[in-house]
mmCIF file of C-alpha atoms in Angstrom:
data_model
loop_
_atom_site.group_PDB
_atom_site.id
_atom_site.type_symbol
_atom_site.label_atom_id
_atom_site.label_comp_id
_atom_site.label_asym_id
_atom_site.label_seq_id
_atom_site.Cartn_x
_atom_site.Cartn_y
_atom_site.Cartn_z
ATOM 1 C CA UNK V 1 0.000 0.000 0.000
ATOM 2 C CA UNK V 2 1.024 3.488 -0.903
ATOM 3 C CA UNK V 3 1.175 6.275 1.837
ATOM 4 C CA UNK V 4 2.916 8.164 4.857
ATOM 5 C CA UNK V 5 3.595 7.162 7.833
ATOM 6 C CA UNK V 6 4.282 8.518 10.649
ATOM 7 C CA UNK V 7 6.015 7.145 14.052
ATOM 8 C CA UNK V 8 5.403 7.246 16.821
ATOM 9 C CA UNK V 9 1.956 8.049 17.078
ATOM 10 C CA UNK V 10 2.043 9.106 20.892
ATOM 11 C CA UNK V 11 5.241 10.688 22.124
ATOM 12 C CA UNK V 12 6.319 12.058 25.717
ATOM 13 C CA UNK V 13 9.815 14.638 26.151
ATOM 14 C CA UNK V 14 10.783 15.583 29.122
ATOM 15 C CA UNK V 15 11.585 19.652 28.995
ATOM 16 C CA UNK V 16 14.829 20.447 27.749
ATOM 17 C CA UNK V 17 15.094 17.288 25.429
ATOM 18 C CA UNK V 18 15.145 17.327 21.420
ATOM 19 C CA UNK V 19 13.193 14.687 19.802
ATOM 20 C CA UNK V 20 13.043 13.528 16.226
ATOM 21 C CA UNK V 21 9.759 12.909 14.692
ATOM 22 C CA UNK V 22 9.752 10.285 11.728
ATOM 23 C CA UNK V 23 8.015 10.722 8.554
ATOM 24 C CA UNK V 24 8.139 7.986 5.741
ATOM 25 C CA UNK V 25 6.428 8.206 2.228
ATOM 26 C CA UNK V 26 6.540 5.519 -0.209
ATOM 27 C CA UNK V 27 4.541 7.558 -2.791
ATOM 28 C CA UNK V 28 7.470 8.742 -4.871
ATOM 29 C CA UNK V 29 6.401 12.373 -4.228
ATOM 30 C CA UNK V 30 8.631 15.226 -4.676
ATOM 31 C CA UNK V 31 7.340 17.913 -1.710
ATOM 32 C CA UNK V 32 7.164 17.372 1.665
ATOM 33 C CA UNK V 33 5.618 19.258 4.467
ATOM 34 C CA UNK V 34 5.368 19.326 8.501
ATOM 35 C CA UNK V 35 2.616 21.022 9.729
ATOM 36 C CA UNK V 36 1.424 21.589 14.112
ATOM 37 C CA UNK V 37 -1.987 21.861 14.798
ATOM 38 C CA UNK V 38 -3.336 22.829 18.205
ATOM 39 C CA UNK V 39 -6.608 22.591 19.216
ATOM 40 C CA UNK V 40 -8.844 25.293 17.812
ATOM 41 C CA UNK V 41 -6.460 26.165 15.433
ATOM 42 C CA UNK V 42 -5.665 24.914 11.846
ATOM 43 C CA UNK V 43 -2.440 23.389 10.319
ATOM 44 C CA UNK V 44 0.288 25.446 10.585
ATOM 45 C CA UNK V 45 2.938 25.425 8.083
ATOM 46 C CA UNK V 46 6.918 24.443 10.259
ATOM 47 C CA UNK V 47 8.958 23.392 6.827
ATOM 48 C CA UNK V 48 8.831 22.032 3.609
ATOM 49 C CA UNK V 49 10.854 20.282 1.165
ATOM 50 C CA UNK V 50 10.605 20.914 -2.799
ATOM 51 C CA UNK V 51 13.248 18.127 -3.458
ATOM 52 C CA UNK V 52 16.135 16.112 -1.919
ATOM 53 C CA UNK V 53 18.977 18.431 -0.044
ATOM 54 C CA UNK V 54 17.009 21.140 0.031
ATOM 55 C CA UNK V 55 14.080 22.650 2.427
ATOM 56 C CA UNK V 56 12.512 25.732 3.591
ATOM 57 C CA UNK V 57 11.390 27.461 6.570
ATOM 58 C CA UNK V 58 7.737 27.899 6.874
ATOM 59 C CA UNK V 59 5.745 30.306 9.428
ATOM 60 C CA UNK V 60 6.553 28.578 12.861
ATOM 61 C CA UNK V 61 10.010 27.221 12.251
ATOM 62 C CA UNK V 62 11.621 28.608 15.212
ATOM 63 C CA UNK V 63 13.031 25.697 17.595
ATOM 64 C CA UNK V 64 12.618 23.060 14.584
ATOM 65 C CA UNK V 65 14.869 21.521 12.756
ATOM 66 C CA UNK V 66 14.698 19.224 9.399
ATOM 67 C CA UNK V 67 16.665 17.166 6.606
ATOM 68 C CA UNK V 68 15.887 15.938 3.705
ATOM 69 C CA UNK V 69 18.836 13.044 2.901
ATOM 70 C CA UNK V 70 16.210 11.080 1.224
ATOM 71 C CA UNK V 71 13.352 11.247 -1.116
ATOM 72 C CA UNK V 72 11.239 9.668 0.419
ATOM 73 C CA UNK V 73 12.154 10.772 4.140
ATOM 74 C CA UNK V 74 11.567 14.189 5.752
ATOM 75 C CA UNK V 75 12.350 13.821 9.868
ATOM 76 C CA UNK V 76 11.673 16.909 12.046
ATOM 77 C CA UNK V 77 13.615 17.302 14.889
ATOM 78 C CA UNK V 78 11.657 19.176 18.265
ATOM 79 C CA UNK V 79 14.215 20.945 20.058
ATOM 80 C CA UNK V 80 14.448 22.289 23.553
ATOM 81 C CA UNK V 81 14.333 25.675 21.748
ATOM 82 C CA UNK V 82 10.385 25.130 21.411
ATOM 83 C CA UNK V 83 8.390 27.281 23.894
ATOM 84 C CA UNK V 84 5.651 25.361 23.722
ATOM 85 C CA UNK V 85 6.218 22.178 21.985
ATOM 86 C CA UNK V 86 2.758 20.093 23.075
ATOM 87 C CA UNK V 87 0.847 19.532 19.699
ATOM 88 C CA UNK V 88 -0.097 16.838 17.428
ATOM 89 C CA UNK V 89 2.373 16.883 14.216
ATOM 90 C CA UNK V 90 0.729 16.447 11.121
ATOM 91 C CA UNK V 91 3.230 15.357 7.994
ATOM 92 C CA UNK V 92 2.299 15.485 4.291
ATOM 93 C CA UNK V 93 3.807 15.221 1.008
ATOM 94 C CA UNK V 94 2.523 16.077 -2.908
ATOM 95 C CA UNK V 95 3.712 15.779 -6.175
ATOM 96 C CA UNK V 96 5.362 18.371 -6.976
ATOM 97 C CA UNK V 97 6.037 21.428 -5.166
ATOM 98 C CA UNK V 98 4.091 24.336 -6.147
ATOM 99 C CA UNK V 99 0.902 23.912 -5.802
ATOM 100 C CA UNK V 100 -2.057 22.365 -8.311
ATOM 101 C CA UNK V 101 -1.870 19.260 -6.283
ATOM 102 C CA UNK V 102 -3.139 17.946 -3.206
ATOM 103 C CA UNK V 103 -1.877 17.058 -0.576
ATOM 104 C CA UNK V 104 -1.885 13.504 1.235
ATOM 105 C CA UNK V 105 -1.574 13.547 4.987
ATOM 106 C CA UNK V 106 0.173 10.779 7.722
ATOM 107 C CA UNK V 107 -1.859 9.806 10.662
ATOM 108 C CA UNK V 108 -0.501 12.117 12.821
ATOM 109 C CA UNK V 109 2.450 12.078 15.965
ATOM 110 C CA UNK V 110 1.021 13.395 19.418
ATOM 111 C CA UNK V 111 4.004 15.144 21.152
ATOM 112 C CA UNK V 112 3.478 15.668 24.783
ATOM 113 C CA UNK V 113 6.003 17.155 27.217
ATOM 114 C CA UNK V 114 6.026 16.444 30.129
ATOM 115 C CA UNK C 1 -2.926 40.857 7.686
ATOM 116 C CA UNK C 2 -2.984 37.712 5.554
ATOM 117 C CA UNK C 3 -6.274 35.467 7.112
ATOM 118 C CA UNK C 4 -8.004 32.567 6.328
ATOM 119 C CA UNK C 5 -11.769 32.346 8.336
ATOM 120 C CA UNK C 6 -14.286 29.526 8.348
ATOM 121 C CA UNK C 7 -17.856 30.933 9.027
ATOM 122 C CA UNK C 8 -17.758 29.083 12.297
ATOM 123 C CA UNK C 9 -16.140 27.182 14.454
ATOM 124 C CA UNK C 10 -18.826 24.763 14.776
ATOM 125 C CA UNK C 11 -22.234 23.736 12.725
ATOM 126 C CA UNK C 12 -25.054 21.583 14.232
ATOM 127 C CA UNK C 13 -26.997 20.628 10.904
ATOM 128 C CA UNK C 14 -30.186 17.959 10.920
ATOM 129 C CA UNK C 15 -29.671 14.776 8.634
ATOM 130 C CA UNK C 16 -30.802 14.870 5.067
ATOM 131 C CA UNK C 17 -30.075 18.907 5.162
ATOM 132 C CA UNK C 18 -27.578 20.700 2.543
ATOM 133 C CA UNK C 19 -24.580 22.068 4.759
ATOM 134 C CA UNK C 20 -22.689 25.298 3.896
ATOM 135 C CA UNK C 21 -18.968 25.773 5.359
ATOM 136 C CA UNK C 22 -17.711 28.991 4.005
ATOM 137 C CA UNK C 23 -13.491 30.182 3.814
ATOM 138 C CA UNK C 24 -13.105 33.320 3.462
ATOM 139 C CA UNK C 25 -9.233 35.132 2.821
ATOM 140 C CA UNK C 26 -7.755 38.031 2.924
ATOM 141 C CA UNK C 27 -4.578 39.752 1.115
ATOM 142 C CA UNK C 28 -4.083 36.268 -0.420
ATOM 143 C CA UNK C 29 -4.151 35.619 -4.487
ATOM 144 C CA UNK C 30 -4.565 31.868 -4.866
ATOM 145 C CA UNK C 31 -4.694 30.265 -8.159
ATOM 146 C CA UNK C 32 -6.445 27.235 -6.471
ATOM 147 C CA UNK C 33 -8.300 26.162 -3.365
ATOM 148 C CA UNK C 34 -8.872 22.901 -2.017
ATOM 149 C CA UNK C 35 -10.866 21.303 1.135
ATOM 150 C CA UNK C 36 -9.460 18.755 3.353
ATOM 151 C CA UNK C 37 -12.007 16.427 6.019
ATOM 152 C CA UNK C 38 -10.243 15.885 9.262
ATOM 153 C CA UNK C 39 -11.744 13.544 11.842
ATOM 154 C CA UNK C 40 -10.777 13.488 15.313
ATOM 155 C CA UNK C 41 -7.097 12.558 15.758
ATOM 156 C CA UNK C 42 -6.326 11.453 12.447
ATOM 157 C CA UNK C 43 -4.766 13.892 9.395
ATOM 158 C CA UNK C 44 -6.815 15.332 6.791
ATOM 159 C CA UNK C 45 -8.054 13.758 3.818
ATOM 160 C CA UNK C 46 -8.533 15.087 0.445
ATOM 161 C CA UNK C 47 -11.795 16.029 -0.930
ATOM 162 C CA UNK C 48 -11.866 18.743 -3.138
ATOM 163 C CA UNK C 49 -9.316 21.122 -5.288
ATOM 164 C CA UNK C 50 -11.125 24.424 -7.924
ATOM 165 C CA UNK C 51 -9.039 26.716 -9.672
ATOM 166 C CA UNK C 52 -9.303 30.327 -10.164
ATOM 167 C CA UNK C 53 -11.017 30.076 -13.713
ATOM 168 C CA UNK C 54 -13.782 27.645 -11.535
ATOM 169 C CA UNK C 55 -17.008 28.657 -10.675
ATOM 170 C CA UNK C 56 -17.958 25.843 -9.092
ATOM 171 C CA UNK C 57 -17.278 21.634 -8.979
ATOM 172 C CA UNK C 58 -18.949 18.932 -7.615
ATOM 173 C CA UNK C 59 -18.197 15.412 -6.531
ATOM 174 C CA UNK C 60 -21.044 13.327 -5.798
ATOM 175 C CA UNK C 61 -23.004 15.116 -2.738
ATOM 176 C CA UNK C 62 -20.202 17.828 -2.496
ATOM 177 C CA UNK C 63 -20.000 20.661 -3.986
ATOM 178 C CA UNK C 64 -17.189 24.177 -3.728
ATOM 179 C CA UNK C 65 -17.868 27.279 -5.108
ATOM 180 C CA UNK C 66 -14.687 29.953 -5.304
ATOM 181 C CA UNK C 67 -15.251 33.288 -5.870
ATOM 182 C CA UNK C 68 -12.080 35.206 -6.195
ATOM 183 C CA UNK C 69 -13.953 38.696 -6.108
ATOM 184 C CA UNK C 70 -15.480 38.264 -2.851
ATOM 185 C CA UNK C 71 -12.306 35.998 -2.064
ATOM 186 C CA UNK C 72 -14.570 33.322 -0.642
ATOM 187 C CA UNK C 73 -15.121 30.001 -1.112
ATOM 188 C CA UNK C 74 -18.218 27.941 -0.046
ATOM 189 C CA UNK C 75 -18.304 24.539 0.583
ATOM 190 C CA UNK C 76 -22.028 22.217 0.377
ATOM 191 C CA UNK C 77 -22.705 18.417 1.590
ATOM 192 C CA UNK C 78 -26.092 17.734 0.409
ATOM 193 C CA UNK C 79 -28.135 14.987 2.053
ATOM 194 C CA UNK C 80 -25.996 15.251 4.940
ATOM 195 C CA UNK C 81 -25.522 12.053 6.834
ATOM 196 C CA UNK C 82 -24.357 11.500 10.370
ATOM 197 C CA UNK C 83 -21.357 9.718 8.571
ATOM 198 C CA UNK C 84 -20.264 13.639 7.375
ATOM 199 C CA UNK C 85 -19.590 14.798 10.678
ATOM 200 C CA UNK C 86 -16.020 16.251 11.060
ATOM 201 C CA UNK C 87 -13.749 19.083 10.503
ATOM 202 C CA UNK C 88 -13.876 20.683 7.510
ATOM 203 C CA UNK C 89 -10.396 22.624 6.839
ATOM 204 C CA UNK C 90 -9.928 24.801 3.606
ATOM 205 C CA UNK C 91 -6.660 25.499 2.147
ATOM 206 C CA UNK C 92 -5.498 28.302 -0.274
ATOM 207 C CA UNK C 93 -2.248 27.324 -2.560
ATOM 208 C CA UNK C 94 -0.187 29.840 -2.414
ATOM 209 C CA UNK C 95 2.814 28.304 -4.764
ATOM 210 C CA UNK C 96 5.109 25.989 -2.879
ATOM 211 C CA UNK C 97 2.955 25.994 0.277
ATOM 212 C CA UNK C 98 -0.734 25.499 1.529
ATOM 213 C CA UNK C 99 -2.002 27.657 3.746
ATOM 214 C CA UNK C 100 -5.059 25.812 5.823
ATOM 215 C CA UNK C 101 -8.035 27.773 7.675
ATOM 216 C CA UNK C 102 -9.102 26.756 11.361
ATOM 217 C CA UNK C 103 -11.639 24.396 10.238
ATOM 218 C CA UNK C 104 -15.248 24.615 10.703
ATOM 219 C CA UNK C 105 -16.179 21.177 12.913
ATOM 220 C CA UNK C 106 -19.586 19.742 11.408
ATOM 221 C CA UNK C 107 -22.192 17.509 13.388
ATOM 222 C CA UNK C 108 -25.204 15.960 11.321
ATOM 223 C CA UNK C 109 -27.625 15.055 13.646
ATOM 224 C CA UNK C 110 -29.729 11.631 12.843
#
């Protein structure tokens, strides 16, 4: 089956630790994205990836970190940096970069910190 | 500012009813919208994309409207069904990145 995923789906830091989120997509798609989303609030855009060895910043990426070694792999690092790092992670990848496609989502990581 | 709203933040609607989500933006020129159904926990799914030059498109009970004058786009279910009930997010493509809307959470009441 084609798709993200996403691991783990629950996750628990202890202030002052980084943690590294996984994202996986086996759909042979260009862009990549990592969005937050808190409650009451939409997805928010922390980077994105056009192509391999190279990403951009996005409108929250203070106290993130990314790479993009690997097509088909886009991990986000959380790092101590983050105020307020509680959320629920939402990954996603299209086509191509630029638009005219849509997006397909992962199931989601739930980062807690404890 | 640059905003995205959705009418509400949630819509009670009686089964078998036509439901209306509306996204409006501000100080944004998209060349396409799309709407994404989120349930509870999981990550959105895709439903719907119209471009600029659309009026309107449908897809079986759903149907978007995108009107870049009054830079809003409306979204219908008709014959809702219990089944519908979720979070309705919009998202204007803005070249290179999406930019989603709050989300208007739907509840179609049997």
């Amino acid at each position: 089956d084609g798709g993200i995923t996403q691991s783990p789906k629950y996750l628990f830091r202890k202030e002052g630790q980084n943690v590294t989120l996984s994202c996986e997509q086996n759909l042979n798609h260009d862009a990549m994205y990592w969005y937050r989303q808190d409650p009451g609030q939409g997805l928010r855009l922390i980077y994105y990836s056009q192509i391999v060895n190279d990403f951009q910043k996005g409108d929250i990426a203070e106290g993130y970190s990314v790479s993009r070694e690997k097509k088909e792999s886009f991990p986000l690092t959380v790092t101590s940096a983050q105020k307020n790092p509680t959320a629920f992670y939402l990954c996603a990848s299209s086509i191509i970069a630029g638009g005219r496609d849509t997006q397909y989502f992962g199931p989601g990581t739930r980062l807690t910190v404890l | 500012s640059q905003k995205i709203e959705q009418n509400s933040e949630a819509l009670n609607i009686q089964e078998g009813k036509t439901a209306t989500l509306t996204c409006n933006y501000t100080n944004y020129s998209p060349a396409y919208l799309q709407w994404y159904r989120q349930d509870p926990g999981r990550g959105p799914v895709f439903l719907l994309l119209i471009r600029e030059n659309e009026k309107e498109k449908r897809k079986e009970r759903l149907k978007v409207t995108f009107d870049t004058t009054l830079k809003q786009s409306l979204f219908h279910i008709t014959a809702s069904q219990p089944a519908d009930s979720a979070t309705y997010l919009c998202a204007l493509d803005l070249t290179y990145k999406y930019i989603f809307g709050t989300g208007t959470r739907l509840k179609v009441l049997a």
